Short mmCIF file of C-alpha atoms in Angstrom, two decimals:
data_model
loop_
_atom_site.label_atom_id
_atom_site.label_comp_id
_atom_site.label_asym_id
_atom_site.label_seq_id
_atom_site.Cartn_x
_atom_site.Cartn_y
_atom_site.Cartn_z
CA MET A 1359 -14.59 -15.21 9.14
CA GLN A 1360 -12.78 -12.55 7.53
CA THR A 1361 -8.96 -14.03 7.68
CA PHE A 1362 -10.07 -17.38 6.45
CA ILE A 1363 -11.01 -15.77 3.13
CA SER A 1364 -8.31 -13.96 3.10
CA ILE A 1365 -6.06 -17.01 3.88
CA VAL A 1366 -8.35 -18.68 1.17
CA ILE A 1367 -8.02 -15.72 -1.54
CA ALA A 1368 -4.18 -15.63 -1.29
CA LEU A 1369 -3.77 -19.43 -1.60
CA ILE A 1370 -5.77 -19.40 -4.80
CA ILE A 1371 -3.45 -16.41 -6.29
CA PHE A 1372 -0.12 -17.90 -5.15
CA GLY A 1373 -1.34 -21.39 -6.50
CA ILE A 1374 -2.28 -19.77 -10.08
CA LEU A 1375 1.25 -17.67 -10.01
CA VAL A 1376 3.40 -21.44 -8.39
CA LEU A 1377 1.92 -23.28 -11.32
CA ILE A 1378 2.33 -21.12 -14.18
CA HIS A 1379 5.57 -20.42 -12.75
CA GLU A 1380 6.33 -24.40 -13.01
CA PHE A 1381 4.09 -25.22 -16.00
CA GLY A 1382 7.27 -22.74 -17.50
CA HIS A 1383 9.26 -25.38 -16.60
CA PHE A 1384 7.49 -28.26 -17.62
CA ILE A 1385 6.79 -27.11 -21.34
CA VAL A 1386 9.96 -26.10 -22.51
CA ALA A 1387 11.49 -29.17 -20.68
CA LYS A 1388 9.03 -31.37 -22.73
CA LYS A 1389 9.70 -29.48 -26.54
CA ASN A 1390 13.77 -29.91 -25.22
CA GLY A 1391 13.22 -34.02 -24.79
CA VAL A 1392 13.71 -33.87 -20.92
CA ILE A 1393 11.80 -36.65 -19.01
CA VAL A 1394 9.91 -34.79 -16.42
CA ASN A 1395 9.27 -37.78 -13.35
CA GLU A 1396 6.73 -35.75 -11.70
CA PHE A 1397 4.68 -32.57 -12.11
CA SER A 1398 3.29 -31.78 -8.33
CA ILE A 1399 0.86 -28.43 -7.35
CA GLY A 1400 1.26 -27.97 -3.73
CA MET A 1401 4.04 -29.67 -1.33
CA GLY A 1402 3.98 -32.76 1.39
CA PRO A 1403 2.28 -35.89 0.79
CA ARG A 1404 0.16 -36.81 -1.95
CA ILE A 1405 -3.24 -36.87 -2.36
CA PHE A 1406 -4.14 -37.63 -5.94
CA SER A 1407 -1.99 -38.60 -8.64
CA HIS A 1408 -1.76 -39.39 -11.92
CA VAL A 1409 0.63 -41.58 -14.48
CA ALA A 1410 0.82 -40.43 -17.82
CA LYS A 1411 1.59 -42.15 -21.12
CA SER A 1412 4.49 -40.01 -20.59
CA LYS A 1413 5.63 -41.89 -17.48
CA THR A 1414 5.06 -38.15 -16.00
CA ARG A 1415 3.02 -38.28 -12.71
CA TYR A 1416 0.78 -34.99 -11.81
CA SER A 1417 0.04 -34.55 -8.58
CA ILE A 1418 -2.10 -32.39 -5.94
CA LYS A 1419 0.03 -32.83 -2.63
CA LEU A 1420 -1.54 -31.47 0.93
CA LEU A 1421 -0.13 -28.26 1.61
CA PRO A 1422 -1.32 -25.76 -1.32
CA ILE A 1423 1.75 -23.85 -1.46
CA GLY A 1424 3.87 -24.20 -3.91
CA GLY A 1425 4.42 -26.51 -6.57
CA SER A 1426 7.44 -28.43 -8.53
CA CYS A 1427 8.20 -29.72 -11.86
CA ALA A 1428 11.34 -32.67 -10.90
CA MET A 1429 13.20 -33.69 -14.25
CA LEU A 1430 14.95 -36.76 -14.89
CA GLY A 1431 18.95 -35.90 -13.69
CA GLU A 1432 18.46 -32.83 -12.40
CA ASP A 1433 20.34 -32.88 -9.22
CA GLU A 1434 22.02 -35.79 -10.10
CA ASP A 1435 25.13 -36.81 -12.45
CA ASN A 1436 22.91 -38.17 -14.58
CA GLU A 1437 23.84 -37.89 -18.65
CA GLU A 1438 20.78 -40.96 -19.83
CA GLU A 1439 19.32 -40.03 -22.65
CA GLY A 1440 16.54 -37.66 -21.89
CA SER A 1441 17.98 -36.52 -18.45
CA LEU A 1442 18.34 -32.88 -18.43
CA ASN A 1443 21.92 -33.02 -18.28
CA SER A 1444 21.92 -34.81 -21.47
CA LYS A 1445 20.97 -31.38 -23.29
CA SER A 1446 22.98 -28.84 -24.24
CA ILE A 1447 23.31 -25.89 -21.73
CA TRP A 1448 21.85 -23.72 -23.92
CA ALA A 1449 18.66 -26.16 -23.76
CA ARG A 1450 19.23 -26.14 -19.50
CA MET A 1451 19.26 -22.19 -19.74
CA ALA A 1452 16.11 -21.95 -21.48
CA ILE A 1453 14.19 -24.80 -19.30
CA VAL A 1454 15.62 -22.67 -16.25
CA PHE A 1455 14.57 -19.47 -17.58
CA ALA A 1456 10.85 -20.60 -18.58
CA GLY A 1457 9.81 -20.25 -14.92
CA PRO A 1458 9.78 -17.08 -14.55
CA LEU A 1459 9.00 -15.99 -18.05
CA PHE A 1460 5.91 -17.68 -17.82
CA ASN A 1461 5.35 -15.63 -14.59
CA PHE A 1462 5.80 -12.11 -16.68
CA LEU A 1463 3.84 -13.96 -19.74
CA LEU A 1464 0.97 -14.06 -17.00
CA ALA A 1465 0.97 -10.57 -15.84
CA PHE A 1466 0.89 -9.52 -19.12
CA PHE A 1467 -2.02 -12.08 -20.00
CA LEU A 1468 -4.09 -9.89 -16.60
CA ALA A 1469 -2.75 -6.40 -17.51
CA LEU A 1470 -4.68 -7.29 -20.63
CA ILE A 1471 -7.82 -8.18 -18.49
CA VAL A 1472 -7.35 -4.96 -16.00
CA ILE A 1473 -6.63 -2.11 -18.62
CA GLY A 1474 -9.19 -3.74 -21.51
CA LEU A 1475 -11.57 -3.65 -19.17
CA LYS A 1476 -10.28 -0.46 -17.12
CA GLY A 1477 -7.87 1.16 -19.00
CA ALA A 1478 -4.52 3.16 -18.41
CA ASP A 1479 -3.49 6.03 -16.53
CA VAL A 1480 -1.52 7.90 -19.56
CA SER A 1481 0.66 10.17 -17.96
CA TYR A 1482 -0.33 13.59 -19.22
CA VAL A 1483 0.06 17.36 -18.10
CA THR A 1484 -3.50 17.63 -16.35
CA GLN A 1485 -1.84 21.74 -14.47
CA VAL A 1486 1.33 23.76 -14.90
CA ASP A 1487 1.32 26.55 -12.53
CA LYS A 1488 1.83 29.10 -14.93
CA ASN A 1489 4.56 31.18 -12.28
CA SER A 1490 6.64 27.93 -12.65
CA ALA A 1491 9.62 27.25 -13.98
CA ALA A 1492 8.28 24.18 -16.01
CA TYR A 1493 5.80 26.82 -17.24
CA GLU A 1494 8.47 28.99 -18.21
CA ALA A 1495 10.18 25.94 -19.95
CA GLY A 1496 7.51 25.15 -22.01
CA LEU A 1497 5.62 22.49 -20.52
CA ARG A 1498 1.62 22.49 -20.65
CA GLU A 1499 -1.03 21.13 -20.18
CA GLY A 1500 -2.17 18.28 -22.36
CA ASP A 1501 1.60 17.61 -23.00
CA ARG A 1502 1.73 13.23 -23.25
CA ILE A 1503 4.60 12.50 -20.84
CA VAL A 1504 7.30 9.66 -22.06
CA LYS A 1505 10.36 10.39 -20.06
CA TYR A 1506 10.72 11.93 -16.63
CA ASN A 1507 14.54 13.04 -15.17
CA GLY A 1508 15.72 9.77 -17.61
CA ALA A 1509 13.22 6.99 -16.39
CA PHE A 1510 10.15 5.41 -18.29
CA ALA A 1511 7.35 7.84 -17.68
CA ASN A 1512 4.46 6.14 -19.91
CA ILE A 1513 2.08 6.04 -17.41
CA GLY A 1514 1.04 8.22 -14.09
CA ARG A 1515 2.56 5.70 -12.04
CA GLU A 1516 5.97 5.55 -13.53
CA ILE A 1517 6.64 9.09 -12.55
CA TYR A 1518 4.87 8.40 -8.91
CA LEU A 1519 7.84 5.63 -8.79
CA GLU A 1520 11.07 7.57 -10.10
CA GLU A 1521 9.69 10.86 -7.62
CA TYR A 1522 9.65 7.85 -5.13
CA VAL A 1523 12.94 6.35 -5.71
CA ASN A 1524 14.49 9.71 -6.27
CA PRO A 1525 12.81 12.56 -4.32
CA LEU A 1526 13.30 15.91 -5.50
CA ASN A 1527 15.94 17.70 -4.22
CA GLY A 1528 16.18 20.88 -6.19
CA GLU A 1529 18.51 19.45 -9.20
CA ASN A 1530 17.29 19.99 -12.81
CA ILE A 1531 14.45 18.27 -13.92
CA SER A 1532 14.36 16.62 -17.08
CA VAL A 1533 10.88 15.89 -18.46
CA THR A 1534 10.53 14.45 -22.23
CA TYR A 1535 6.73 15.32 -23.55
CA ILE A 1536 4.99 15.16 -27.22
CA ARG A 1537 2.94 17.80 -27.98
CA ASP A 1538 0.82 17.50 -31.66
CA GLY A 1539 3.32 14.39 -32.77
CA GLU A 1540 6.25 15.92 -32.15
CA LYS A 1541 9.01 14.40 -29.15
CA ASN A 1542 10.25 17.20 -27.62
CA THR A 1543 12.72 17.73 -24.21
CA ILE A 1544 13.04 20.68 -21.30
CA GLN A 1545 14.92 20.50 -18.39
CA TYR A 1546 14.43 22.88 -15.80
CA ARG A 1547 15.70 23.77 -11.88
CA PRO A 1548 12.54 23.43 -10.20
CA ASP A 1549 11.24 26.33 -7.65
CA THR A 1550 11.79 24.94 -4.20
CA ASP A 1551 9.84 26.45 -1.71
CA LYS A 1552 9.80 26.08 2.47
CA LYS A 1553 6.81 24.04 3.75
CA TYR A 1554 4.90 22.01 7.23
CA LEU A 1555 5.36 18.68 6.69
CA VAL A 1556 4.75 15.35 8.55
CA GLY A 1557 6.83 13.02 6.34
CA MET A 1558 4.33 10.70 4.82
CA ILE A 1559 4.23 9.45 0.72
CA TYR A 1560 0.70 8.34 -0.33
CA SER A 1561 -0.98 7.83 -4.08
CA PRO A 1562 -3.49 11.09 -4.76
CA THR A 1563 -5.88 8.27 -6.26
CA ASP A 1564 -8.88 7.22 -6.05
CA GLU A 1565 -7.90 4.27 -3.84
CA GLU A 1566 -7.97 4.09 0.25
CA ALA A 1567 -5.08 7.11 1.18
CA GLU A 1568 -2.68 4.15 1.91
CA ILE A 1569 0.90 5.66 3.01
CA SER A 1570 3.52 3.98 0.88
CA GLN A 1571 6.65 5.48 2.65
CA VAL A 1572 7.35 7.52 5.82
CA THR A 1573 10.41 9.34 5.96
CA ARG A 1574 12.71 8.38 8.47
CA GLY A 1575 12.75 10.66 11.67
CA SER A 1576 9.62 12.61 10.46
CA ALA A 1577 6.75 13.60 12.55
CA MET A 1578 4.83 10.37 11.23
CA SER A 1579 7.87 8.43 11.71
CA GLU A 1580 7.93 9.50 15.21
CA ALA A 1581 4.33 8.64 15.94
CA GLY A 1582 4.80 5.31 14.76
CA VAL A 1583 3.07 5.17 11.87
CA ALA A 1584 3.96 2.63 9.20
CA VAL A 1585 3.87 1.86 6.18
CA GLY A 1586 0.92 0.34 4.83
CA ASP A 1587 -0.97 2.18 7.06
CA ILE A 1588 -4.40 4.07 5.65
CA VAL A 1589 -5.00 7.25 6.44
CA THR A 1590 -9.06 7.46 7.27
CA GLU A 1591 -9.59 10.93 9.35
CA ILE A 1592 -7.48 14.12 9.65
CA ASN A 1593 -8.67 17.05 11.91
CA GLY A 1594 -11.92 15.42 12.05
CA THR A 1595 -12.29 15.33 8.07
CA LYS A 1596 -13.18 11.53 6.72
CA ILE A 1597 -10.40 10.45 4.27
CA THR A 1598 -11.95 7.48 2.11
CA THR A 1599 -9.11 7.88 -0.70
CA GLY A 1600 -5.89 9.45 -1.84
CA LYS A 1601 -7.19 12.21 -3.52
CA GLN A 1602 -9.49 13.60 -0.34
CA LEU A 1603 -6.57 13.43 1.63
CA SER A 1604 -4.60 15.48 -1.12
CA ASP A 1605 -7.34 17.74 -1.71
CA TYR A 1606 -7.49 18.28 1.74
CA ILE A 1607 -4.12 18.73 2.80
CA GLU A 1608 -3.91 21.53 -0.74
CA ALA A 1609 -7.17 23.16 1.03
CA ASN A 1610 -5.62 23.36 4.57
CA PRO A 1611 -1.92 23.92 4.21
CA PHE A 1612 0.31 22.29 7.38
CA SER A 1613 1.59 24.84 10.08
CA GLU A 1614 3.24 24.51 13.19
CA LYS A 1615 -0.05 23.26 14.37
CA GLU A 1616 -0.63 20.04 15.69
CA ILE A 1617 -2.47 17.46 12.90
CA HIS A 1618 -4.56 14.37 14.43
CA ILE A 1619 -4.86 11.95 12.24
CA THR A 1620 -6.57 8.16 12.55
CA ILE A 1621 -5.15 5.30 10.73
CA LYS A 1622 -6.29 1.81 9.97
CA ARG A 1623 -3.72 -0.85 10.31
CA ASN A 1624 -5.53 -4.67 10.53
CA ASN A 1625 -8.50 -2.95 10.59
CA ASN A 1626 -8.34 -0.80 14.11
CA LEU A 1627 -8.52 2.66 14.46
CA ILE A 1628 -5.35 4.42 15.35
CA PRO A 1629 -5.48 7.80 16.34
CA VAL A 1630 -2.42 10.32 16.24
CA THR A 1631 -1.01 13.50 17.19
CA VAL A 1632 1.97 14.75 14.91
CA THR A 1633 3.69 18.19 14.97
CA PRO A 1634 4.59 19.27 11.12
CA GLN A 1635 8.39 19.71 10.86
CA MET A 1636 9.33 22.73 8.59
CA GLN A 1637 11.29 21.71 5.28
CA GLU A 1638 12.51 23.28 1.98
CA VAL A 1639 11.09 21.41 -0.93
CA ALA A 1640 11.21 20.87 -4.42
CA GLN A 1641 8.29 22.30 -6.26
CA ARG A 1642 7.97 19.89 -10.01
CA GLY A 1643 5.94 22.88 -11.11
CA PHE A 1644 3.16 20.50 -12.81
CA LEU A 1645 0.05 18.07 -12.24
CA TYR A 1646 0.15 14.99 -14.29
CA ASN A 1647 -2.58 11.73 -14.54
CA LEU A 1648 -3.16 8.85 -12.76
CA ALA A 1649 -7.01 8.00 -13.62
CA ARG A 1650 -7.29 5.11 -16.17
CA THR A 1651 -9.31 5.81 -19.53
CA LYS A 1652 -9.69 2.94 -21.79
CA GLN A 1653 -7.70 2.62 -24.28
CA SER A 1654 -8.05 0.79 -28.26
CA VAL A 1655 -7.06 -2.11 -28.80
CA ALA A 1656 -3.38 -1.37 -29.94
CA GLY A 1657 -3.73 1.08 -26.83
CA THR A 1658 -4.23 -2.18 -24.39
CA LEU A 1659 -1.31 -3.97 -25.81
CA LYS A 1660 0.81 -1.17 -25.35
CA TYR A 1661 0.12 -0.57 -22.04
CA SER A 1662 -0.32 -3.97 -21.50
CA LEU A 1663 3.15 -4.08 -21.96
CA ILE A 1664 4.28 -1.00 -19.98
CA GLU A 1665 2.07 -2.39 -17.02
CA VAL A 1666 4.12 -5.88 -16.83
CA ARG A 1667 7.92 -2.99 -17.41
CA TYR A 1668 6.51 -0.51 -14.47
CA GLU A 1669 6.33 -3.58 -12.32
CA ILE A 1670 9.60 -5.08 -13.28
CA THR A 1671 11.14 -1.84 -12.52
CA ALA A 1672 9.49 -1.32 -9.57
CA VAL A 1673 10.84 -4.94 -7.72
CA LEU A 1674 14.46 -3.50 -9.33
CA LYS A 1675 14.16 0.03 -7.96
CA SER A 1676 12.98 -1.12 -4.12
CA LEU A 1677 15.86 -3.50 -4.05
CA LYS A 1678 18.10 -0.99 -5.07
CA MET A 1679 16.70 0.82 -2.16
CA LEU A 1680 16.99 -2.17 0.21
CA VAL A 1681 20.46 -2.61 -0.87
CA THR A 1682 21.74 1.07 -0.53
CA GLY A 1683 19.15 1.63 2.74
CA GLN A 1684 16.87 4.15 1.53
CA VAL A 1685 14.42 1.50 2.75
CA SER A 1686 14.56 -0.77 5.68
CA ALA A 1687 14.07 -4.76 5.94
CA ASN A 1688 10.98 -3.67 8.51
CA GLU A 1689 9.64 -1.94 5.26
CA ILE A 1690 9.25 -5.64 3.52
CA SER A 1691 6.02 -7.82 3.66
CA GLY A 1692 7.03 -12.22 3.22
CA PRO A 1693 4.13 -14.18 3.01
CA VAL A 1694 2.07 -13.53 5.75
CA GLY A 1695 2.19 -9.79 5.20
CA ILE A 1696 0.75 -10.17 1.10
CA VAL A 1697 -1.75 -12.11 3.04
CA ASP A 1698 -2.37 -9.26 4.81
CA ILE A 1699 -2.40 -7.20 1.99
CA ILE A 1700 -5.03 -9.32 -0.34
CA GLY A 1701 -6.79 -9.27 3.27
CA ASP A 1702 -7.67 -5.53 2.95
CA THR A 1703 -7.61 -5.39 -0.92
CA TYR A 1704 -10.93 -8.01 -0.85
CA THR A 1705 -12.37 -6.31 2.25
CA SER A 1706 -12.25 -2.42 0.61
CA THR A 1707 -13.42 -3.14 -2.53
CA LYS A 1708 -15.83 -6.30 -1.64
CA SER A 1709 -18.33 -3.67 -1.27
CA GLU A 1710 -18.39 -2.67 -4.25
CA GLY A 1711 -19.18 -5.89 -5.97
CA ALA A 1712 -17.81 -8.74 -7.47
CA ALA A 1713 -16.76 -7.47 -10.56
CA ILE A 1714 -14.32 -4.37 -8.94
CA THR A 1715 -12.85 -7.22 -6.18
CA ILE A 1716 -11.61 -9.62 -8.93
CA LEU A 1717 -10.08 -6.74 -11.23
CA THR A 1718 -8.41 -4.99 -8.18
CA LEU A 1719 -7.14 -8.86 -7.21
CA MET A 1720 -6.27 -9.23 -10.56
CA ASN A 1721 -4.33 -6.02 -10.68
CA LEU A 1722 -2.67 -6.75 -7.30
CA ALA A 1723 -2.00 -10.26 -9.06
CA ILE A 1724 0.49 -8.76 -12.04
CA MET A 1725 2.04 -7.23 -9.11
CA LEU A 1726 3.10 -10.52 -7.28
CA SER A 1727 3.27 -12.29 -10.66
CA ALA A 1728 6.03 -9.81 -12.00
CA ASN A 1729 7.86 -9.60 -8.42
CA LEU A 1730 8.09 -13.72 -8.57
CA GLY A 1731 9.69 -13.58 -12.29
CA VAL A 1732 12.36 -10.96 -11.08
CA MET A 1733 12.91 -12.65 -7.51
CA ASN A 1734 13.50 -15.88 -9.24
CA LEU A 1735 16.14 -14.65 -11.48
CA LEU A 1736 18.05 -13.31 -9.01
CA PRO A 1737 22.03 -14.59 -9.32
CA ILE A 1738 21.26 -16.47 -5.50
CA PRO A 1739 22.13 -20.36 -5.46
CA ALA A 1740 18.81 -22.45 -5.45
CA LEU A 1741 17.23 -19.39 -7.40
CA ASP A 1742 16.49 -19.93 -10.98
CA GLY A 1743 18.96 -17.22 -11.39
CA GLY A 1744 21.64 -19.07 -9.47
CA ARG A 1745 21.03 -22.15 -11.95
CA ILE A 1746 21.48 -19.46 -14.89
CA PHE A 1747 24.36 -18.05 -12.85
CA LEU A 1748 26.22 -21.30 -12.89
CA TYR A 1749 25.71 -22.11 -16.45
CA LEU A 1750 26.99 -18.94 -17.42
CA VAL A 1751 30.26 -19.66 -15.49
CA GLN A 1752 30.39 -22.94 -17.01
CA ILE A 1753 29.98 -21.18 -20.75
CA VAL A 1754 32.57 -18.37 -19.48
CA THR A 1755 35.41 -20.88 -18.46
CA ARG A 1756 33.98 -24.11 -20.70
CA ARG A 1757 34.73 -26.20 -17.36
CA LYS A 1758 31.79 -27.45 -16.01
CA ILE A 1759 31.07 -27.54 -12.38
CA PRO A 1760 30.85 -31.19 -10.43
CA LYS A 1761 27.23 -31.33 -9.21
CA ASP A 1762 28.50 -32.20 -5.45
CA LYS A 1763 29.61 -28.92 -5.64
CA GLU A 1764 26.76 -27.26 -7.20
CA GLY A 1765 24.80 -29.37 -5.09
CA MET A 1766 26.49 -28.16 -1.98
CA ILE A 1767 26.18 -23.95 -3.38
CA HIS A 1768 22.45 -24.23 -4.10
CA PHE A 1769 21.53 -25.97 -1.01
CA VAL A 1770 23.35 -23.22 1.34
CA GLY A 1771 21.06 -20.93 -0.78
CA PHE A 1772 18.62 -22.89 0.22
CA ILE A 1773 19.23 -22.35 3.80
CA ILE A 1774 19.74 -18.58 3.70
CA MET A 1775 16.54 -18.54 1.58
CA MET A 1776 14.76 -20.16 4.45
CA ALA A 1777 16.71 -17.95 7.14
CA LEU A 1778 15.32 -15.30 5.10
CA MET A 1779 11.86 -16.34 4.39
CA LEU A 1780 11.49 -16.79 8.58
CA PHE A 1781 12.69 -13.22 9.15
CA LEU A 1782 10.13 -12.01 6.61
CA VAL A 1783 7.01 -14.05 8.31
CA PHE A 1784 8.52 -12.66 12.12
CA ASN A 1785 8.29 -9.43 10.84
CA ASP A 1786 4.87 -9.94 9.34
CA ILE A 1787 3.43 -10.69 13.06
CA ARG A 1788 5.12 -8.37 14.41
CA LYS A 1789 4.09 -5.50 12.57
CA LEU A 1790 0.60 -7.56 12.41
CA LEU A 1791 0.75 -7.18 16.48
#
């Protein structure tokens, strides 16, 4: 029953994301006078359809995944009046770009709701170690951080993301902050300390202690712990949130002694025993806010935009980590993995009431919508970004690409995308098992 509910929720979320994406193509195509033959929700055979006066067929199809906006002459050498190819190349680019754009707009709209009701995790300094280099450089409690090591840092998660992608290694730290309306930038070399570590990264928030990264070759990696696992107990102490885990480790620093940890994976509790490893660690010297606080109307608008920027940046940085080998393909979730994440999110929040559950799922939808927008803009054949790239090639070369060649390019891209999708599905299933 739980799995069924997870699948239904996932299909609803995916359906909305795809519907908005295709509606973006649809509305801009209509505005540019392109005839839309069919606008459909789902794939496969039609179970309902209606032909409007505009001659556009609106359809609902059997399989509730995906959707389409089929335009006249989209994949043909058809330049008759009303066809896609009869329009200027700039109009065609606008139509193609509209899909990802509407996903970003959806993410912004959802962010307005979530931040309007729950607030934003404004990045300000909550504590500075008086014996640290950060304190000597002038950083103080209450300073509002806006940049961290050159990256935007208007919300706490942006600092967390930057350190996740570029862990501290002893090199200078740069912090730009605002105090009493004045912007200041400091640089300092972080203090270093030798610590026993197990090799896991998690977010010290009031949500579950979900592991976001496992260091290769670390004690946790050797014990078989994976990204997405949730710490529920450590040395006999129950853990329900990331903050509780952080507080426990701070009060009970790791040593050379074995640590007994219980993790939750797919609602199964798995005990693991790890021996911490001694490592040299760079100390930031300060703590920053990750808790959400309510904002004014102007603040809600501002931080909703920042939320979308954060999600887009997270996708781009994750792709960079994948390309550079900082993360493996096994750490990427495909459709099955996303359904599992949605299911875990629903399970962990349903006891807190419908309002909290819906807001948490909305927050997840913000991330997925921004992901869909970014991924579709990648210059890969068969994706919107691939089409835009070919249009740019035509603009630069001033030569039209024959439709048969363009079709072949997109077909090859489609085959590659399907192969990648199959890999992700099988990889998700393997991780679930």
